[in-house]
PDB file with SEQRES, HELIX, SHEET and CRYST1 records, atoms N, CA, C and O in Angstrom:
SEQRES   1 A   69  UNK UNK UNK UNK UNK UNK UNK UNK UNK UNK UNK UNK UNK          
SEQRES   2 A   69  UNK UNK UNK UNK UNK UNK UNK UNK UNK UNK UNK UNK UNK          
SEQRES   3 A   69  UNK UNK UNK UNK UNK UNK UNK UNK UNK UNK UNK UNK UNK          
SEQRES   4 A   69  UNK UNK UNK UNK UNK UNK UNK UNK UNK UNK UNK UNK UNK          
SEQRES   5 A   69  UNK UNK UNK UNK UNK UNK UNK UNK UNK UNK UNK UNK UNK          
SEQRES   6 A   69  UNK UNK UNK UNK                                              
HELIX    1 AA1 UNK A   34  UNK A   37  1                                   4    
HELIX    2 AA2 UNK A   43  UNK A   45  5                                   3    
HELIX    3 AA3 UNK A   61  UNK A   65  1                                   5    
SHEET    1 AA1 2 UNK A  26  UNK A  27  0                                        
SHEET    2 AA1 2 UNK A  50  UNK A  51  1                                        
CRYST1    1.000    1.000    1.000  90.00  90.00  90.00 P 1           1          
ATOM      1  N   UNK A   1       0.833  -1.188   0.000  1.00  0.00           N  
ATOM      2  CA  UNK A   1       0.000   0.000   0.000  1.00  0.00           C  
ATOM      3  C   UNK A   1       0.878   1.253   0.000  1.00  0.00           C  
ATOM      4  O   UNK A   1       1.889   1.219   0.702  1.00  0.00           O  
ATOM      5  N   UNK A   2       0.633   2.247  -0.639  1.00  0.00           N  
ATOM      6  CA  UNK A   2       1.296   3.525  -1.052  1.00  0.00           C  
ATOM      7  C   UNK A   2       0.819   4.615  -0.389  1.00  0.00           C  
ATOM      8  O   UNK A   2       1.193   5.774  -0.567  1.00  0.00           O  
ATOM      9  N   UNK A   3      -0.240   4.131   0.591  1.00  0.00           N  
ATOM     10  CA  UNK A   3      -1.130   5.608   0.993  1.00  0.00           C  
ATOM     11  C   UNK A   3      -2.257   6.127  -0.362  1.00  0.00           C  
ATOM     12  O   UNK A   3      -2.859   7.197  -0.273  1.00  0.00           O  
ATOM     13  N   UNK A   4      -2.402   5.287  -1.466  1.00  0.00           N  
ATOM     14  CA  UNK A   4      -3.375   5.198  -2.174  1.00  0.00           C  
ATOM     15  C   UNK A   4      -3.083   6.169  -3.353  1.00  0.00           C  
ATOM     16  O   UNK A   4      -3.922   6.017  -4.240  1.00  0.00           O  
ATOM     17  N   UNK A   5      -2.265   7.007  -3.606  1.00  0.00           N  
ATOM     18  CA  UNK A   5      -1.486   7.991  -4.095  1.00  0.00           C  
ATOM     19  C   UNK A   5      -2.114   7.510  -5.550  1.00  0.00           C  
ATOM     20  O   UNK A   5      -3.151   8.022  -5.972  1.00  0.00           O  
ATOM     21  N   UNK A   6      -1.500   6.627  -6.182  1.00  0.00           N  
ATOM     22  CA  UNK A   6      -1.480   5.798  -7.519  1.00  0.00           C  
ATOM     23  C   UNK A   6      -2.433   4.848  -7.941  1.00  0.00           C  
ATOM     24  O   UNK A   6      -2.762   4.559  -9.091  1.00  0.00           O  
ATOM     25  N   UNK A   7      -2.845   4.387  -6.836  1.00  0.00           N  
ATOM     26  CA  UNK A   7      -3.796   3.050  -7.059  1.00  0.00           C  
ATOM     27  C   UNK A   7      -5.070   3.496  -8.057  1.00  0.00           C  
ATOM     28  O   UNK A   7      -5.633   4.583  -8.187  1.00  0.00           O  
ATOM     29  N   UNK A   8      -5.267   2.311  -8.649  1.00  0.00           N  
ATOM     30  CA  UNK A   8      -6.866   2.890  -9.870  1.00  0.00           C  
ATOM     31  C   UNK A   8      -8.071   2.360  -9.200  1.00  0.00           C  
ATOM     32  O   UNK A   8      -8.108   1.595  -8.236  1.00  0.00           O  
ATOM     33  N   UNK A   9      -8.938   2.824  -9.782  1.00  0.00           N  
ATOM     34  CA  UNK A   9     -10.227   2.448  -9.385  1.00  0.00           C  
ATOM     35  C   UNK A   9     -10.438   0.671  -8.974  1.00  0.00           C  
ATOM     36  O   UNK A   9     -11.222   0.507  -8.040  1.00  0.00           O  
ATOM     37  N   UNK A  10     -10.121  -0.008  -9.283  1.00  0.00           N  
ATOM     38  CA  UNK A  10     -10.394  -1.538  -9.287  1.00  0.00           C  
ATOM     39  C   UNK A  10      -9.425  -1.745  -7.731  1.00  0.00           C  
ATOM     40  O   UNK A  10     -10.061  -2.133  -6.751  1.00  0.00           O  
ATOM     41  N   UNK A  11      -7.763  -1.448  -7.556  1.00  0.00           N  
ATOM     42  CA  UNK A  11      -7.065  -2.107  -6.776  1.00  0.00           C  
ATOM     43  C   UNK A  11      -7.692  -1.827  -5.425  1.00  0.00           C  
ATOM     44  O   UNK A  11      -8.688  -1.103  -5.432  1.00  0.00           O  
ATOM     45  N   UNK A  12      -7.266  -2.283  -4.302  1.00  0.00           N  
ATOM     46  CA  UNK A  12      -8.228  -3.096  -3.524  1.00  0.00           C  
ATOM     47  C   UNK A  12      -7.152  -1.740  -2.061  1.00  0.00           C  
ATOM     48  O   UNK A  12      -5.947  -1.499  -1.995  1.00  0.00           O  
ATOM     49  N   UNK A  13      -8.084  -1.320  -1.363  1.00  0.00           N  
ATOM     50  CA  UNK A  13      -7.272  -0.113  -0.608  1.00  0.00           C  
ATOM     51  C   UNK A  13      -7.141  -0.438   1.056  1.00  0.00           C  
ATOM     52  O   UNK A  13      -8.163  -0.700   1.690  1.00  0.00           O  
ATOM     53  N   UNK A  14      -5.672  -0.398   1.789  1.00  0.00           N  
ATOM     54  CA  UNK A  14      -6.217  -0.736   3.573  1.00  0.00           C  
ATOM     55  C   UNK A  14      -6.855   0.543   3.742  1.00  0.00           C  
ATOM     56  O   UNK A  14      -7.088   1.578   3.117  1.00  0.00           O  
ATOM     57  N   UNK A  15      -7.137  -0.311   5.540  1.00  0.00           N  
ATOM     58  CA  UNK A  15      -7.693   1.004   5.864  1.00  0.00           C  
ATOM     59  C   UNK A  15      -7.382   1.888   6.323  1.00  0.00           C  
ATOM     60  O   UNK A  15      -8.118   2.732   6.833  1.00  0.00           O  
ATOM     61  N   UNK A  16      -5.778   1.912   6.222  1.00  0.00           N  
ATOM     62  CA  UNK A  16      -5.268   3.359   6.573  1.00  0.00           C  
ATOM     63  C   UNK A  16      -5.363   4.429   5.121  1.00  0.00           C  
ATOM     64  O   UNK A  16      -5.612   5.634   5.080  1.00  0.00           O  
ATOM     65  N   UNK A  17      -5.021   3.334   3.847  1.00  0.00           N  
ATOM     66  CA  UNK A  17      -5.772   4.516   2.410  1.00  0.00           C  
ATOM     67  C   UNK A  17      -7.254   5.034   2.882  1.00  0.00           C  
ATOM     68  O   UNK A  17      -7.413   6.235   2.666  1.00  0.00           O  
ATOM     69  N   UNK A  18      -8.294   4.412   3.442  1.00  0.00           N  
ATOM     70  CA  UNK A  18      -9.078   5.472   2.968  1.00  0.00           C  
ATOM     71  C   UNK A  18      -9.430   6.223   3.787  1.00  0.00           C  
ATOM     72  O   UNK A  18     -10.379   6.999   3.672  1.00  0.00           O  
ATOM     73  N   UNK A  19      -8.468   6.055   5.061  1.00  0.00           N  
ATOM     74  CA  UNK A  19      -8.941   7.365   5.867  1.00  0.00           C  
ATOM     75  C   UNK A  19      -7.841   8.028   5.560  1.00  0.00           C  
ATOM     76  O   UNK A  19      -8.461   8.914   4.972  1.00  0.00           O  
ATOM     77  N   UNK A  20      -7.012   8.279   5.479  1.00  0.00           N  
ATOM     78  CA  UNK A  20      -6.341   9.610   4.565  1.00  0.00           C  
ATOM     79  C   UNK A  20      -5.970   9.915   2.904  1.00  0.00           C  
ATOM     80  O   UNK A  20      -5.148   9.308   2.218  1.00  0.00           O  
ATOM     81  N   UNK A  21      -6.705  10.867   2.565  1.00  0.00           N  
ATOM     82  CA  UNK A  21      -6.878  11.498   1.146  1.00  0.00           C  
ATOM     83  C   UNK A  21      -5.882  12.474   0.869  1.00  0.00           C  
ATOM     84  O   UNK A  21      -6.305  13.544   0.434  1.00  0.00           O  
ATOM     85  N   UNK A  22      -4.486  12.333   1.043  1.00  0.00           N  
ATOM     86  CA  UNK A  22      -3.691  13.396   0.729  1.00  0.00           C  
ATOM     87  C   UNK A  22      -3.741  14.213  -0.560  1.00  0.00           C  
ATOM     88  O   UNK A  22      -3.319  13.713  -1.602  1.00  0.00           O  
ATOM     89  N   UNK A  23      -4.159  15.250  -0.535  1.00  0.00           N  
ATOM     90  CA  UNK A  23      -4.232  16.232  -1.067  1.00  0.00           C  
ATOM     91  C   UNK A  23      -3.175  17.757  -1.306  1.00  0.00           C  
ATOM     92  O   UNK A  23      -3.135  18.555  -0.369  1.00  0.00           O  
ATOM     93  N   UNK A  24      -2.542  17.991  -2.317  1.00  0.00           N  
ATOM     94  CA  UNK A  24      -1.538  18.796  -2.620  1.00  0.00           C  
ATOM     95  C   UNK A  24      -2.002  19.542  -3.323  1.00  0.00           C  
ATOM     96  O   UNK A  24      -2.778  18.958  -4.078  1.00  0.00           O  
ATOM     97  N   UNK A  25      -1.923  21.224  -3.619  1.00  0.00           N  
ATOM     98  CA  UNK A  25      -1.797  22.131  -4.650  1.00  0.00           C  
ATOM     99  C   UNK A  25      -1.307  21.848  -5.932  1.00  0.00           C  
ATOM    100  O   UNK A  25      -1.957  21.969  -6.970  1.00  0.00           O  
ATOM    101  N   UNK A  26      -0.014  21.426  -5.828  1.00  0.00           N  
ATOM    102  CA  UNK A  26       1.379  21.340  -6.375  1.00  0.00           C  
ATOM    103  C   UNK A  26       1.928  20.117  -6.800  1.00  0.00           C  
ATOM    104  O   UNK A  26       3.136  20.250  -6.602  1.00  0.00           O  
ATOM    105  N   UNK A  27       1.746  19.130  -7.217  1.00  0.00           N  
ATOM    106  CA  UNK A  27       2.854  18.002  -7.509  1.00  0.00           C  
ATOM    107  C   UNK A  27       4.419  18.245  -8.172  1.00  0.00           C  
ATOM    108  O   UNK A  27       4.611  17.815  -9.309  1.00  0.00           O  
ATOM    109  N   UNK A  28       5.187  18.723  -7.673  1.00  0.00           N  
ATOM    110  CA  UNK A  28       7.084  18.153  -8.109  1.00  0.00           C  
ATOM    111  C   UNK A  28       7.354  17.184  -8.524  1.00  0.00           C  
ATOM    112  O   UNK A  28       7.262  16.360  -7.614  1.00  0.00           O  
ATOM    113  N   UNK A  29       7.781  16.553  -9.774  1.00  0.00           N  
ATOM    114  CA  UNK A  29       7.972  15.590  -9.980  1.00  0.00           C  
ATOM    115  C   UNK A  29       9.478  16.092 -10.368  1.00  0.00           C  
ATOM    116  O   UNK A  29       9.890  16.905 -11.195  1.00  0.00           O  
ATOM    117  N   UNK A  30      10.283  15.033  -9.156  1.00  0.00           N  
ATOM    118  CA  UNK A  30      11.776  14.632  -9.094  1.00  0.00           C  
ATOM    119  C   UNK A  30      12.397  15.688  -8.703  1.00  0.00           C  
ATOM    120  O   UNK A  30      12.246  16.866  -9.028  1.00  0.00           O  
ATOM    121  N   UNK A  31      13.283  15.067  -7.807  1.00  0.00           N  
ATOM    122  CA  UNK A  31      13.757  15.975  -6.477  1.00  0.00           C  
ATOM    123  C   UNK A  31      15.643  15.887  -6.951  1.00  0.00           C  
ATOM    124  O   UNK A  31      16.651  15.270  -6.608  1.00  0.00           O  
ATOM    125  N   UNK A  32      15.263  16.846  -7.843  1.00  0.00           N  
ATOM    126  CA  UNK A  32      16.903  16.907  -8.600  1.00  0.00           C  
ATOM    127  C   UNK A  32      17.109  18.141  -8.065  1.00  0.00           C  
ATOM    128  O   UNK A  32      16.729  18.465  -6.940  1.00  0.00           O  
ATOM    129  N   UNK A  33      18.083  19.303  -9.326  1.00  0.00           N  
ATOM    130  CA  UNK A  33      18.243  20.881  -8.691  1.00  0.00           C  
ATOM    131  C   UNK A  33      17.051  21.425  -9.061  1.00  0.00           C  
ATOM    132  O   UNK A  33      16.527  22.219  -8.280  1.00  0.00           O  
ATOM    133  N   UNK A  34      16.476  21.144 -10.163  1.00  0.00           N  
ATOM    134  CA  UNK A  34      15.338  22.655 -10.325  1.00  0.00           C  
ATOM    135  C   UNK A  34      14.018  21.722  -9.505  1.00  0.00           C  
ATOM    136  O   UNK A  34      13.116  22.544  -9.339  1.00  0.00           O  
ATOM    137  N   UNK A  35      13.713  20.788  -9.122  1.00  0.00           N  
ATOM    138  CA  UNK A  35      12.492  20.323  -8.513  1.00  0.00           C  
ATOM    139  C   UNK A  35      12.939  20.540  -6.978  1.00  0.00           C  
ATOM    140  O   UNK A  35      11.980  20.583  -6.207  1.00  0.00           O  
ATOM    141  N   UNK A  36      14.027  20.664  -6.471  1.00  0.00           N  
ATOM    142  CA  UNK A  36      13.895  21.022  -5.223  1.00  0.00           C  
ATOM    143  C   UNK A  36      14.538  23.035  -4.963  1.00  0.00           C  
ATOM    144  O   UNK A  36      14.482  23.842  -4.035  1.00  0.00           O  
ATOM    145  N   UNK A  37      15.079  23.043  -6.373  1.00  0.00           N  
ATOM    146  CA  UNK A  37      14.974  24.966  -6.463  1.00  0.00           C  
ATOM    147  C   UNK A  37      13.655  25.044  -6.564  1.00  0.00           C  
ATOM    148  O   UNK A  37      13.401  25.428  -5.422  1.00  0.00           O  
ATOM    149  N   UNK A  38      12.370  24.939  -7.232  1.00  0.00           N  
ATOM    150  CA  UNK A  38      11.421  24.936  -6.961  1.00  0.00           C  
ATOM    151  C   UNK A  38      10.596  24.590  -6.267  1.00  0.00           C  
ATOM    152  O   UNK A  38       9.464  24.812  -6.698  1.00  0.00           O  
ATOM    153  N   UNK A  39      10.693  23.876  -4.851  1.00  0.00           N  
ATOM    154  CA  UNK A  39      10.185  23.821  -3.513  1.00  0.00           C  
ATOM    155  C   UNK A  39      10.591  24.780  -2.665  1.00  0.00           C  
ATOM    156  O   UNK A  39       9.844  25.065  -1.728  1.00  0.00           O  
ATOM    157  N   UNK A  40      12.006  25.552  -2.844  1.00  0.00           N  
ATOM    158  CA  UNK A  40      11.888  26.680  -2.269  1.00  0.00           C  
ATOM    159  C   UNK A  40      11.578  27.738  -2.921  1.00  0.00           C  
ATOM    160  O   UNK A  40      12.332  28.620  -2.510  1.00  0.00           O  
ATOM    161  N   UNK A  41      11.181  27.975  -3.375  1.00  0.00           N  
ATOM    162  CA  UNK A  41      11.213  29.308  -4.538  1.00  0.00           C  
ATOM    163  C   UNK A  41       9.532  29.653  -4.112  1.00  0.00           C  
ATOM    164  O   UNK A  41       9.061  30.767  -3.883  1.00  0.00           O  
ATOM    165  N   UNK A  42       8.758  28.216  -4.087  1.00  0.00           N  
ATOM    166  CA  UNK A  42       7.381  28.237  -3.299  1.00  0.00           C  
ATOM    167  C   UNK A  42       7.181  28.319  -2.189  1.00  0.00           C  
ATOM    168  O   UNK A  42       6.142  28.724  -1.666  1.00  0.00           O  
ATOM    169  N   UNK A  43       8.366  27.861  -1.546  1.00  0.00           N  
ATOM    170  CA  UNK A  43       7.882  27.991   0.242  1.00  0.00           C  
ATOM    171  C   UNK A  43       8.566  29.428   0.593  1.00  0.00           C  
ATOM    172  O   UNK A  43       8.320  29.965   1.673  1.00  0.00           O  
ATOM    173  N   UNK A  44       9.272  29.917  -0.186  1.00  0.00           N  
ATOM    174  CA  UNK A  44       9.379  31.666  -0.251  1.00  0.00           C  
ATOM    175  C   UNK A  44       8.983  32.631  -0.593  1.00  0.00           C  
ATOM    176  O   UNK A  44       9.486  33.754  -0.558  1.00  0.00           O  
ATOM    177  N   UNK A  45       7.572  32.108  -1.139  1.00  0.00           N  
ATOM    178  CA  UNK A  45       6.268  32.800  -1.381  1.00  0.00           C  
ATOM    179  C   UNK A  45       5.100  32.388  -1.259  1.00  0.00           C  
ATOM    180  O   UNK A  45       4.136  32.684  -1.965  1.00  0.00           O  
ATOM    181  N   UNK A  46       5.148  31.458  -0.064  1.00  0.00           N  
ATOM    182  CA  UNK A  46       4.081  31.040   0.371  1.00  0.00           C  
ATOM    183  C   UNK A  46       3.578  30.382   0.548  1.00  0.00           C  
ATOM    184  O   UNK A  46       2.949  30.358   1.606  1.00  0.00           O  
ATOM    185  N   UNK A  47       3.463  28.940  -0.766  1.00  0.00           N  
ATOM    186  CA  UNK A  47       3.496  28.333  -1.012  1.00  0.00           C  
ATOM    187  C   UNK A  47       3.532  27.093  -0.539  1.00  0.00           C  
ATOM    188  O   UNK A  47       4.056  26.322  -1.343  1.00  0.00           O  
ATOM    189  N   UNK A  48       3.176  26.593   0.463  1.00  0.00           N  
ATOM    190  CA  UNK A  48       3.557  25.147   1.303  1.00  0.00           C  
ATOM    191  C   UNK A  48       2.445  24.221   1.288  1.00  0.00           C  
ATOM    192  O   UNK A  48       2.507  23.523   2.300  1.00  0.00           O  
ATOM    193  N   UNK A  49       1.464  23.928   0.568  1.00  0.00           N  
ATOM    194  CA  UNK A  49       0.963  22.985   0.411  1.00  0.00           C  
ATOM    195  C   UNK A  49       1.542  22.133  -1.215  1.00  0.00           C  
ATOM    196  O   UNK A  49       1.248  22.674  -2.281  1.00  0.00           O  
ATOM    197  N   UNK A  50       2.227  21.014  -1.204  1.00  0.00           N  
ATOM    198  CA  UNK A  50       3.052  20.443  -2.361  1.00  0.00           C  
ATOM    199  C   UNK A  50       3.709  19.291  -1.805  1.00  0.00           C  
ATOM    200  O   UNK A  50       3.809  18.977  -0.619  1.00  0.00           O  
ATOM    201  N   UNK A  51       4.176  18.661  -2.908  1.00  0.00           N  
ATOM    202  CA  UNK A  51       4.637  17.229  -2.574  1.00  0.00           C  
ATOM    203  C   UNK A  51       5.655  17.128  -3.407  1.00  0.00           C  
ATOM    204  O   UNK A  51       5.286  17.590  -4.487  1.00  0.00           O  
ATOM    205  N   UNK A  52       7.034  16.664  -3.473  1.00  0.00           N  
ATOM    206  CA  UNK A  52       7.769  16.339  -4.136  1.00  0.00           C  
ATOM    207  C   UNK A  52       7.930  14.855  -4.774  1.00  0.00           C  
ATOM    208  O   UNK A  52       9.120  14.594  -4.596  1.00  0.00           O  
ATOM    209  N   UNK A  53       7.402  13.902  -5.343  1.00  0.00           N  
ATOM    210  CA  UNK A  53       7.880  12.814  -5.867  1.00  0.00           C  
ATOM    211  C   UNK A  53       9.376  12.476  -6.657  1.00  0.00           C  
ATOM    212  O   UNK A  53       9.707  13.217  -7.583  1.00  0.00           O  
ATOM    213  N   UNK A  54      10.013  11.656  -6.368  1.00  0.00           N  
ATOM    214  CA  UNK A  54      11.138  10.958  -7.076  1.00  0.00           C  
ATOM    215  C   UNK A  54      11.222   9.395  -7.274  1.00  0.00           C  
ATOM    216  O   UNK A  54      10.872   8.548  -6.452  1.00  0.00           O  
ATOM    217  N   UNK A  55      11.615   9.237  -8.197  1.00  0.00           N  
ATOM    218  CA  UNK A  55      11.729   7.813  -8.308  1.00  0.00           C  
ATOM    219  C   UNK A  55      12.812   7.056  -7.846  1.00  0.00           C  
ATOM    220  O   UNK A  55      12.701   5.866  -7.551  1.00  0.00           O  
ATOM    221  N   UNK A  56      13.661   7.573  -7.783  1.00  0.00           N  
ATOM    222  CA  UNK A  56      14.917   6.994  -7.112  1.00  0.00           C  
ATOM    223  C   UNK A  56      14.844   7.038  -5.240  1.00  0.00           C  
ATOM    224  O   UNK A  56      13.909   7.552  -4.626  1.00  0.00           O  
ATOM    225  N   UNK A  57      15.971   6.422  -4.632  1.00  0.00           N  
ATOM    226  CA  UNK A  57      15.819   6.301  -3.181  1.00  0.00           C  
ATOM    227  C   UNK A  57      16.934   7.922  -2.471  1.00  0.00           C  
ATOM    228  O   UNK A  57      17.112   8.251  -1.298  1.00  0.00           O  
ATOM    229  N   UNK A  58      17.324   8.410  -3.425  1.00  0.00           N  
ATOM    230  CA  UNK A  58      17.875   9.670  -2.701  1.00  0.00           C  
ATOM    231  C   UNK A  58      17.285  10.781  -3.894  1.00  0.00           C  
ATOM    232  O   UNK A  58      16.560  10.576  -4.868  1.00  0.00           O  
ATOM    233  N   UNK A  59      17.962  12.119  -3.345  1.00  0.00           N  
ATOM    234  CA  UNK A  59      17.803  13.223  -4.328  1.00  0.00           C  
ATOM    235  C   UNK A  59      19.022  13.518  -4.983  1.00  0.00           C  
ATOM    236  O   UNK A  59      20.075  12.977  -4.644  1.00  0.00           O  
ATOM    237  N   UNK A  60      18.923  14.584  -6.170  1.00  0.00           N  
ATOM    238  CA  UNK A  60      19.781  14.418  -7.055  1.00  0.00           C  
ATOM    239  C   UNK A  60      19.931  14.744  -8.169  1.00  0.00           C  
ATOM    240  O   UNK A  60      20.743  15.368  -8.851  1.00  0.00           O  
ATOM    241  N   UNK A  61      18.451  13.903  -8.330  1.00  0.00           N  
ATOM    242  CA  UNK A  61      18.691  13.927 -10.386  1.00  0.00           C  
ATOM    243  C   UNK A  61      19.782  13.383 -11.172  1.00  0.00           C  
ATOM    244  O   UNK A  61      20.286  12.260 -11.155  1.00  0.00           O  
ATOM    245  N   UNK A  62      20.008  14.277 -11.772  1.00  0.00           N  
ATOM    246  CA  UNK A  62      21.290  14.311 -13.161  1.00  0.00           C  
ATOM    247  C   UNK A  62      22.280  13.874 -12.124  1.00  0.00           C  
ATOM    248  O   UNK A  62      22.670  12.709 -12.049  1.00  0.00           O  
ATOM    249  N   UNK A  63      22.749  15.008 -11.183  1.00  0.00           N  
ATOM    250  CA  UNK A  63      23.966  15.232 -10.229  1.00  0.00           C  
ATOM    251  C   UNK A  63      24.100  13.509  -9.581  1.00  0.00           C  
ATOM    252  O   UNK A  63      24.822  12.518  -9.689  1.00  0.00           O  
ATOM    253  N   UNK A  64      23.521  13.731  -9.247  1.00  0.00           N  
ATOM    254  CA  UNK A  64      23.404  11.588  -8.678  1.00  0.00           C  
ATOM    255  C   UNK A  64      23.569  10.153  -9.751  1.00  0.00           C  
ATOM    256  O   UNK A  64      24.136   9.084  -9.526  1.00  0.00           O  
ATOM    257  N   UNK A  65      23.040  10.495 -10.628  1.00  0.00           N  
ATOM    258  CA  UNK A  65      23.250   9.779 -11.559  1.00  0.00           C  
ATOM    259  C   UNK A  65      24.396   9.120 -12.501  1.00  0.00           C  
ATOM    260  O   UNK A  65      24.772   8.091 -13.062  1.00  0.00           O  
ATOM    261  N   UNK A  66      24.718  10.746 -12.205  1.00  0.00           N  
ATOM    262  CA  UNK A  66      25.932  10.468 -13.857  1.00  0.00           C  
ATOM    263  C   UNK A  66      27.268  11.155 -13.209  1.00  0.00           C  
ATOM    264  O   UNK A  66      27.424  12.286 -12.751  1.00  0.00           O  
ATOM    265  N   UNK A  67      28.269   9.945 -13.353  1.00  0.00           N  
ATOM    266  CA  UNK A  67      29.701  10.627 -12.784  1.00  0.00           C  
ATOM    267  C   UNK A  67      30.615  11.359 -13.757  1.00  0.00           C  
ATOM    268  O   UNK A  67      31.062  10.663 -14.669  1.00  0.00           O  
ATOM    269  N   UNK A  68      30.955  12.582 -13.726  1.00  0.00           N  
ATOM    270  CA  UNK A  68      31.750  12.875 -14.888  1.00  0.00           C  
ATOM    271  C   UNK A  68      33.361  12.908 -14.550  1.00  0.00           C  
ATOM    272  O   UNK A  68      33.828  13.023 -13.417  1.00  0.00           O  
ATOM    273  N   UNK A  69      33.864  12.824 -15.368  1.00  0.00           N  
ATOM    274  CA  UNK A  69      35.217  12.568 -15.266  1.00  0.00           C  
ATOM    275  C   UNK A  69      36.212  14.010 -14.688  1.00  0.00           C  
ATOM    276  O   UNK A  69      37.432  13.906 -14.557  1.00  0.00           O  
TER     277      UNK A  69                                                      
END                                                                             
């Protein structure tokens, strides 16, 4: 269970999904430099309802990814 985030209509939900409906303004997708320059850039104007998603297990992006010589 994911907290219900993703799940579709059919998959089958506990019952901690359906008592909380997290709800965001904002979705970030990937917590590299400009997805987390843009979590502050919002919470410095106000801005604090948002969620950052990444697919990987740290932050990073590009910078994490790829070693350059």
């Amino acid at each position: 269970c994911k907290v219900g985030v993703f799940e579709t209509k059919t998959s089958k939900r506990c019952g901690w999904c359906r008592m909380i409906q997290p709800q965001f303004d904002t979705l970030i997708i990937g917590a590299g430099f400009s997805g987390i320059g843009m979590a502050v850039r919002m919470m410095q104007n106000g801005f604090n309802n948002f969620v950052i998603i990444e697919r990987a297990s740290d932050v990073g992006g590009v910078w994490r990814d790829n070693s350059y010589p």
